[in-house]
Coordinates of N, CA and C in Angstrom, one line a residue:
X1 N 58.0 117.9 97.5 CA 57.9 119.4 97.3 C 57.9 120.1 98.6
X2 N 58.5 121.2 98.6 CA 58.5 122.0 99.8 C 57.2 122.8 100.1
X3 N 56.9 122.9 101.3 CA 55.7 123.7 101.7 C 56.1 125.2 101.6
X4 N 55.1 126.1 101.9 CA 55.3 127.5 101.9 C 56.3 128.0 102.9
X5 N 56.3 127.4 104.1 CA 57.2 127.8 105.2 C 58.6 127.4 104.8
X6 N 58.8 126.2 104.4 CA 60.1 125.7 104.0 C 60.7 126.5 102.8
X7 N 59.9 126.8 101.9 CA 60.4 127.6 100.7 C 60.8 129.0 101.2
X8 N 60.0 129.6 102.1 CA 60.3 130.9 102.6 C 61.7 130.9 103.4
X9 N 61.9 129.8 104.2 CA 63.1 129.6 104.9 C 64.3 129.5 103.9
X10 N 64.1 128.7 102.9 CA 65.1 128.5 101.9 C 65.5 129.8 101.2
X11 N 64.4 130.7 100.9 CA 64.7 132.0 100.3 C 65.5 132.9 101.3
X12 N 65.1 132.8 102.6 CA 65.9 133.6 103.6 C 67.3 133.2 103.6
X13 N 67.5 131.8 103.7 CA 68.8 131.2 103.7 C 69.7 131.7 102.5
X14 N 69.1 131.6 101.3 CA 69.8 132.0 100.1 C 70.1 133.5 100.1
X15 N 69.3 134.3 100.7 CA 69.6 135.7 100.8 C 70.7 136.1 101.8
X16 N 71.1 135.1 102.6 CA 72.2 135.4 103.6 C 73.5 135.4 103.0
X17 N 73.6 135.1 101.7 CA 74.9 135.2 101.0 C 75.6 133.9 101.0
X18 N 76.9 133.9 100.6 CA 77.7 132.7 100.5 C 77.9 132.1 101.9
X19 N 77.8 130.7 102.0 CA 78.0 130.0 103.2 C 79.5 130.1 103.7
X20 N 79.6 130.4 104.9 CA 81.0 130.4 105.6 C 81.0 129.3 106.6
X21 N 82.2 128.9 107.0 CA 82.3 127.7 107.8 C 81.6 127.7 109.1
X22 N 81.6 128.8 109.8 CA 81.1 128.9 111.2 C 79.7 129.6 111.3
X23 N 79.0 129.7 110.2 CA 77.7 130.3 110.3 C 76.6 129.3 110.7
X24 N 75.9 129.7 111.8 CA 74.9 128.9 112.3 C 73.5 129.4 111.8
X25 N 72.5 128.8 112.4 CA 71.1 129.1 112.0 C 70.7 130.6 112.2
X26 N 71.3 131.2 113.3 CA 70.9 132.6 113.5 C 71.4 133.5 112.4
X27 N 72.6 133.2 111.9 CA 73.2 134.0 110.8 C 72.4 133.7 109.5
X28 N 72.1 132.4 109.2 CA 71.5 132.0 108.0 C 70.0 132.5 107.9
X29 N 69.3 132.4 109.0 CA 67.9 132.8 109.0 C 67.6 134.2 109.5
X30 N 68.6 134.9 110.1 CA 68.4 136.2 110.6 C 68.2 136.3 112.1
X31 N 68.8 137.3 112.7 CA 68.7 137.4 114.1 C 67.3 137.5 114.7
X32 N 66.5 138.3 114.0 CA 65.1 138.6 114.6 C 64.3 137.3 114.5
X33 N 64.2 136.7 113.4 CA 63.4 135.5 113.3 C 63.9 134.4 114.2
X34 N 65.2 134.2 114.3 CA 65.7 133.1 115.2 C 65.5 133.5 116.6
X35 N 65.7 134.7 117.0 CA 65.4 135.2 118.4 C 63.9 134.9 118.8
X36 N 63.1 135.3 117.8 CA 61.6 135.1 118.1 C 61.3 133.6 118.3
X37 N 61.8 132.8 117.5 CA 61.6 131.3 117.6 C 62.2 130.8 118.9
X38 N 63.4 131.2 119.2 CA 64.0 130.8 120.5 C 63.2 131.2 121.7
X39 N 62.6 132.4 121.7 CA 61.8 132.8 122.8 C 60.5 132.2 122.8
X40 N 60.0 131.7 121.7 CA 58.6 131.1 121.6 C 58.6 129.6 121.9
X41 N 59.8 129.1 122.2 CA 59.9 127.6 122.4 C 59.0 127.1 123.5
X42 N 58.8 127.9 124.5 CA 58.0 127.5 125.6 C 56.5 127.6 125.4
X43 N 56.1 128.2 124.3 CA 54.7 128.5 124.0 C 54.2 127.4 123.0
X44 N 53.2 126.6 123.5 CA 52.6 125.5 122.8 C 52.1 125.8 121.4
X45 N 51.5 127.0 121.3 CA 50.9 127.4 120.0 C 51.9 127.4 118.9
X46 N 53.2 127.7 119.2 CA 54.2 127.8 118.1 C 54.9 126.5 117.8
X47 N 54.7 125.4 118.6 CA 55.4 124.2 118.4 C 55.4 123.6 117.0
X48 N 54.2 123.6 116.3 CA 54.3 123.0 114.9 C 55.2 123.8 114.0
X49 N 55.2 125.1 114.1 CA 56.1 126.0 113.3 C 57.6 125.8 113.7
X50 N 57.8 125.7 115.0 CA 59.2 125.5 115.5 C 59.7 124.2 115.1
X51 N 58.9 123.1 115.1 CA 59.3 121.8 114.7 C 59.7 121.8 113.2
X52 N 58.9 122.5 112.4 CA 59.2 122.5 110.9 C 60.5 123.3 110.7
X53 N 60.7 124.4 111.4 CA 61.9 125.2 111.3 C 63.1 124.4 111.7
X54 N 62.9 123.7 112.8 CA 64.0 122.9 113.3 C 64.4 121.8 112.3
X55 N 63.4 121.2 111.7 CA 63.7 120.2 110.7 C 64.4 120.8 109.5
X56 N 64.0 122.0 109.1 CA 64.6 122.7 108.0 C 66.1 123.0 108.3
X57 N 66.3 123.5 109.5 CA 67.7 123.8 109.9 C 68.5 122.6 109.9
X58 N 68.1 121.5 110.5 CA 68.9 120.3 110.6 C 69.2 119.7 109.2
X59 N 68.3 119.9 108.3 CA 68.4 119.4 106.9 C 69.3 120.2 106.0
X60 N 69.6 121.5 106.4 CA 70.3 122.4 105.5 C 71.5 123.1 106.1
X61 N 71.6 123.2 107.5 CA 72.7 123.9 108.1 C 73.5 122.9 109.0
X62 N 74.8 122.8 108.7 CA 75.6 121.9 109.5 C 75.7 122.4 111.0
X63 N 75.4 121.5 111.9 CA 75.4 121.8 113.4 C 76.1 120.6 114.1
X64 N 76.9 121.0 115.1 CA 77.6 119.9 115.9 C 76.6 119.2 116.7
X65 N 76.8 117.9 116.9 CA 76.0 117.1 117.8 C 76.1 117.7 119.2
X66 N 75.0 117.7 119.9 CA 75.0 118.2 121.3 C 74.7 119.7 121.4
X67 N 74.8 120.5 120.3 CA 74.5 121.9 120.4 C 73.0 122.1 120.5
X68 N 72.6 123.2 121.1 CA 71.2 123.4 121.3 C 70.6 124.1 120.1
X69 N 69.4 123.6 119.7 CA 68.7 124.2 118.6 C 67.2 124.3 118.9
X70 N 66.8 125.6 119.1 CA 65.4 125.8 119.4 C 64.9 125.0 120.6
X71 N 65.7 125.1 121.7 CA 65.3 124.5 123.0 C 65.6 123.0 123.1
X72 N 66.1 122.3 122.1 CA 66.4 120.9 122.2 C 67.8 120.7 121.7
X73 N 68.5 119.7 122.2 CA 69.9 119.4 121.7 C 69.8 118.7 120.4
X74 N 70.9 118.9 119.6 CA 71.0 118.2 118.3 C 71.6 116.8 118.5
X75 N 70.8 115.8 118.3 CA 71.3 114.4 118.5 C 72.0 113.8 117.4
X76 N 71.6 114.1 116.1 CA 72.3 113.6 115.0 C 72.6 114.7 114.0
X77 N 73.7 114.6 113.4 CA 74.1 115.6 112.4 C 73.6 115.1 111.0
X78 N 72.8 115.8 110.4 CA 72.2 115.4 109.1 C 73.0 115.8 107.9
X79 N 73.7 117.0 108.0 CA 74.5 117.5 107.0 C 75.8 118.0 107.6
X80 N 76.9 117.9 106.8 CA 78.2 118.4 107.3 C 78.8 119.5 106.5
X81 N 79.6 120.3 107.1 CA 80.5 121.2 106.4 C 81.9 120.7 106.6
X82 N 82.8 121.3 106.0 CA 84.2 120.9 106.3 C 84.6 121.0 107.7
X83 N 84.1 122.1 108.4 CA 84.4 122.3 109.8 C 83.8 121.2 110.7
X84 N 82.5 120.9 110.5 CA 81.9 119.9 111.3 C 82.5 118.5 111.1
X85 N 82.8 118.2 109.8 CA 83.5 116.9 109.5 C 84.9 116.8 110.0
X86 N 85.6 117.9 110.1 CA 86.9 118.0 110.7 C 86.8 117.6 112.2
X87 N 85.8 118.2 112.8 CA 85.6 117.9 114.3 C 85.3 116.4 114.5
X88 N 84.6 115.7 113.6 CA 84.3 114.3 113.7 C 85.5 113.4 113.4
X89 N 86.2 113.8 112.3 CA 87.3 112.9 111.9 C 88.6 113.2 112.5
X90 N 88.9 114.4 112.8 CA 90.2 114.8 113.3 C 91.2 115.1 112.2
X91 N 90.7 115.0 110.9 CA 91.6 115.3 109.8 C 91.9 116.8 109.7
X92 N 93.0 117.1 109.1 CA 93.3 118.6 108.8 C 92.3 119.1 107.8
X93 N 91.7 120.3 108.0 CA 90.7 120.8 107.1 C 91.1 121.0 105.7
X94 N 92.4 121.4 105.5 CA 92.8 121.6 104.1 C 92.9 120.2 103.3
X95 N 93.4 119.2 104.0 CA 93.5 117.9 103.4 C 92.1 117.4 103.2
X96 N 91.2 117.5 104.1 CA 89.8 117.0 104.0 C 89.1 117.7 102.9
X97 N 89.3 119.1 102.8 CA 88.6 119.8 101.7 C 89.1 119.4 100.4
X98 N 90.4 119.1 100.2 CA 90.9 118.6 98.9 C 90.3 117.3 98.5
X99 N 90.3 116.3 99.5 CA 89.7 115.0 99.2 C 88.3 115.1 98.9
X100 N 87.5 115.9 99.7 CA 86.1 116.0 99.4 C 85.8 116.6 98.1
X101 N 86.6 117.6 97.7 CA 86.4 118.2 96.3 C 86.7 117.2 95.2
X102 N 87.7 116.5 95.4 CA 88.1 115.5 94.3 C 87.2 114.3 94.2
X103 N 86.5 114.0 95.3 CA 85.6 112.9 95.2 C 84.2 113.3 94.9
X104 N 84.0 114.7 94.8 CA 82.7 115.2 94.4 C 81.7 115.5 95.5
X105 N 82.1 115.2 96.8 CA 81.2 115.5 97.9 C 81.0 117.0 98.1
X106 N 82.1 117.7 98.0 CA 82.1 119.2 98.3 C 81.8 120.0 97.0
X107 N 80.7 120.6 97.0 CA 80.4 121.5 95.9 C 80.3 122.9 96.4
X108 N 81.0 123.8 95.8 CA 81.0 125.2 96.2 C 81.1 126.1 95.0
X109 N 80.7 127.3 95.2 CA 80.8 128.4 94.2 C 80.8 129.7 94.9
X110 N 81.1 130.8 94.2 CA 81.3 132.1 94.8 C 80.0 132.6 95.4
X111 N 78.9 132.2 94.8 CA 77.6 132.7 95.2 C 77.1 132.0 96.5
X112 N 77.3 130.7 96.6 CA 76.7 129.9 97.7 C 77.7 129.5 98.7
X113 N 79.0 129.6 98.4 CA 80.0 129.1 99.3 C 80.0 127.5 99.3
X114 N 80.5 126.9 100.4 CA 80.5 125.4 100.4 C 79.1 125.0 100.8
X115 N 78.5 124.1 99.9 CA 77.2 123.5 100.2 C 77.3 122.4 101.2
X116 N 76.3 122.2 102.1 CA 76.3 121.1 103.0 C 76.3 119.8 102.3
X117 N 76.9 118.8 103.0 CA 77.0 117.5 102.4 C 76.3 116.5 103.3
X118 N 75.6 115.5 102.7 CA 74.9 114.5 103.5 C 75.8 113.8 104.5
X119 N 75.4 113.9 105.8 CA 76.3 113.4 106.9 C 76.6 111.9 106.8
X120 N 75.6 111.1 106.6 CA 75.8 109.6 106.6 C 76.8 109.2 105.5
X121 N 76.7 109.8 104.3 CA 77.6 109.4 103.2 C 79.0 109.9 103.4
X122 N 79.2 111.1 103.9 CA 80.6 111.6 104.0 C 81.2 111.0 105.3
X123 N 80.5 110.7 106.3 CA 81.1 110.0 107.4 C 81.6 108.6 107.1
X124 N 80.8 107.9 106.3 CA 81.2 106.6 105.8 C 82.4 106.7 104.9
X125 N 82.5 107.7 104.1 CA 83.6 107.9 103.2 C 84.8 108.2 104.0
X126 N 84.7 109.1 105.0 CA 85.8 109.6 105.8 C 86.3 108.4 106.7
X127 N 85.4 107.5 107.1 CA 85.9 106.4 107.9 C 86.8 105.5 107.1
X128 N 86.5 105.4 105.8 CA 87.4 104.6 104.9 C 88.8 105.3 104.7
X129 N 88.8 106.6 104.8 CA 90.1 107.3 104.7 C 90.9 107.2 105.9
X130 N 90.4 107.0 107.0 CA 91.2 106.8 108.2 C 92.0 105.5 108.3
X131 N 91.6 104.6 107.4 CA 92.3 103.3 107.3 C 93.3 103.3 106.2
X132 N 93.8 104.5 105.8 CA 94.9 104.5 104.8 C 96.1 105.1 105.3
X133 N 97.2 104.9 104.6 CA 98.5 105.5 105.0 C 99.1 106.1 103.7
X134 N 100.0 107.0 103.9 CA 100.7 107.7 102.8 C 101.8 107.0 102.2
X135 N 102.3 107.6 101.1 CA 103.4 107.0 100.3 C 104.6 106.7 101.2
X136 N 105.0 107.7 102.0 CA 106.2 107.5 102.8 C 106.1 106.3 103.7
X137 N 105.0 106.1 104.3 CA 104.8 104.9 105.2 C 105.0 103.6 104.4
X138 N 104.4 103.6 103.2 CA 104.6 102.4 102.4 C 106.0 102.2 102.0
X139 N 106.7 103.3 101.6 CA 108.1 103.1 101.3 C 108.9 102.6 102.4
X140 N 108.6 103.0 103.7 CA 109.3 102.5 104.8 C 109.0 101.0 105.1
X141 N 107.7 100.7 104.9 CA 107.3 99.3 105.1 C 108.0 98.4 104.2
X142 N 108.1 98.8 102.9 CA 108.7 98.0 101.9 C 110.2 98.0 101.9
X143 N 110.7 99.1 102.5 CA 112.2 99.3 102.6 C 112.7 99.7 101.2
X144 N 112.0 100.5 100.5 CA 112.4 100.9 99.2 C 112.6 102.5 99.1
X145 N 113.3 102.9 98.1 CA 113.5 104.3 97.9 C 112.2 104.9 97.1
X146 N 112.2 106.2 97.0 CA 111.1 106.8 96.2 C 111.1 106.3 94.8
X147 N 112.3 106.3 94.1 CA 112.3 105.8 92.7 C 111.9 104.3 92.6
X148 N 112.3 103.5 93.6 CA 111.8 102.1 93.5 C 110.3 102.0 93.7
X149 N 109.8 102.9 94.6 CA 108.4 102.9 94.9 C 107.6 103.3 93.6
X150 N 108.1 104.3 92.9 CA 107.5 104.8 91.7 C 107.5 103.7 90.6
X151 N 108.6 102.9 90.6 CA 108.7 101.8 89.6 C 107.6 100.8 89.9
X152 N 107.4 100.4 91.2 CA 106.4 99.5 91.6 C 105.0 100.0 91.3
X153 N 104.8 101.3 91.5 CA 103.5 102.0 91.2 C 103.2 101.9 89.7
X154 N 104.2 102.3 88.9 CA 104.0 102.2 87.4 C 103.7 100.8 86.9
X155 N 104.4 99.8 87.5 CA 104.2 98.4 87.1 C 102.9 97.9 87.7
X156 N 102.2 98.7 88.5 CA 100.9 98.3 89.1 C 101.0 97.1 90.1
X157 N 102.2 97.0 90.6 CA 102.4 96.0 91.6 C 101.9 96.4 93.0
X158 N 101.8 97.7 93.2 CA 101.1 98.3 94.3 C 100.1 99.3 93.7
X159 N 98.9 99.3 94.3 CA 97.9 100.2 93.8 C 97.3 101.1 95.0
X160 N 97.2 102.4 94.8 CA 96.7 103.2 95.8 C 95.2 103.1 96.0
X161 N 94.7 103.3 97.2 CA 93.3 103.3 97.5 C 92.7 104.6 97.0
X162 N 93.6 105.6 97.1 CA 93.2 107.0 96.7 C 94.3 107.7 96.1
X163 N 94.1 108.3 95.0 CA 95.1 109.1 94.3 C 94.6 110.5 94.1
X164 N 95.4 111.5 94.4 CA 94.9 112.9 94.3 C 95.2 113.3 92.8
X165 N 94.2 113.9 92.2 CA 94.4 114.4 90.8 C 95.1 115.7 90.7
X166 N 95.1 116.4 91.8 CA 95.8 117.8 91.8 C 97.2 117.7 92.2
X167 N 97.7 116.6 92.8 CA 99.1 116.5 93.2 C 99.4 115.0 93.1
X168 N 100.7 114.7 93.3 CA 101.1 113.3 93.2 C 101.1 112.7 94.6
X169 N 100.0 112.8 95.3 CA 99.8 112.2 96.6 C 98.9 111.0 96.5
X170 N 99.4 109.9 97.1 CA 98.7 108.6 97.1 C 98.4 108.2 98.5
X171 N 97.3 107.5 98.7 CA 97.0 106.9 100.0 C 96.7 105.4 99.7
X172 N 97.2 104.6 100.6 CA 97.1 103.1 100.5 C 96.4 102.5 101.7
X173 N 95.6 101.5 101.4 CA 95.0 100.7 102.5 C 96.0 100.0 103.3
X174 N 95.7 99.9 104.6 CA 96.6 99.2 105.5 C 96.7 97.8 105.3

């Protein structure tokens, strides 16, 4: 269960409107609160509050590794957005967004925007995607035409590692 401070921060975050790809903690928590906390970093009396706010931000707002948060660098990314995962994987954001939505990692709606995704799970999933090739590469490797490829696919002689439900795009393990 969340404490009073964490619940208040969650309410402030929810009041910031739909999540956009490049919104950091200052936008999500408000300029005045974030400025106050940033200026209070050097004051020992505020450290317990700053530590709890920092933990909340790391658990709910996607931040790049190495960026500064309340006087300390971010050493691990706990949650990802499409933008931060794109930076880690190097995949095109549109392709990544489609795959994430189809696998159920990316949840979004008009009120909240894209919700953050657990970093460890999506990074492991994305690592498995980097070990796949597309249909054209398999056709070239097998030396077959598209119609021959489709026949092999229908006969289940070749099976994709990943198949898009929204289009006829397949990905195959190397």
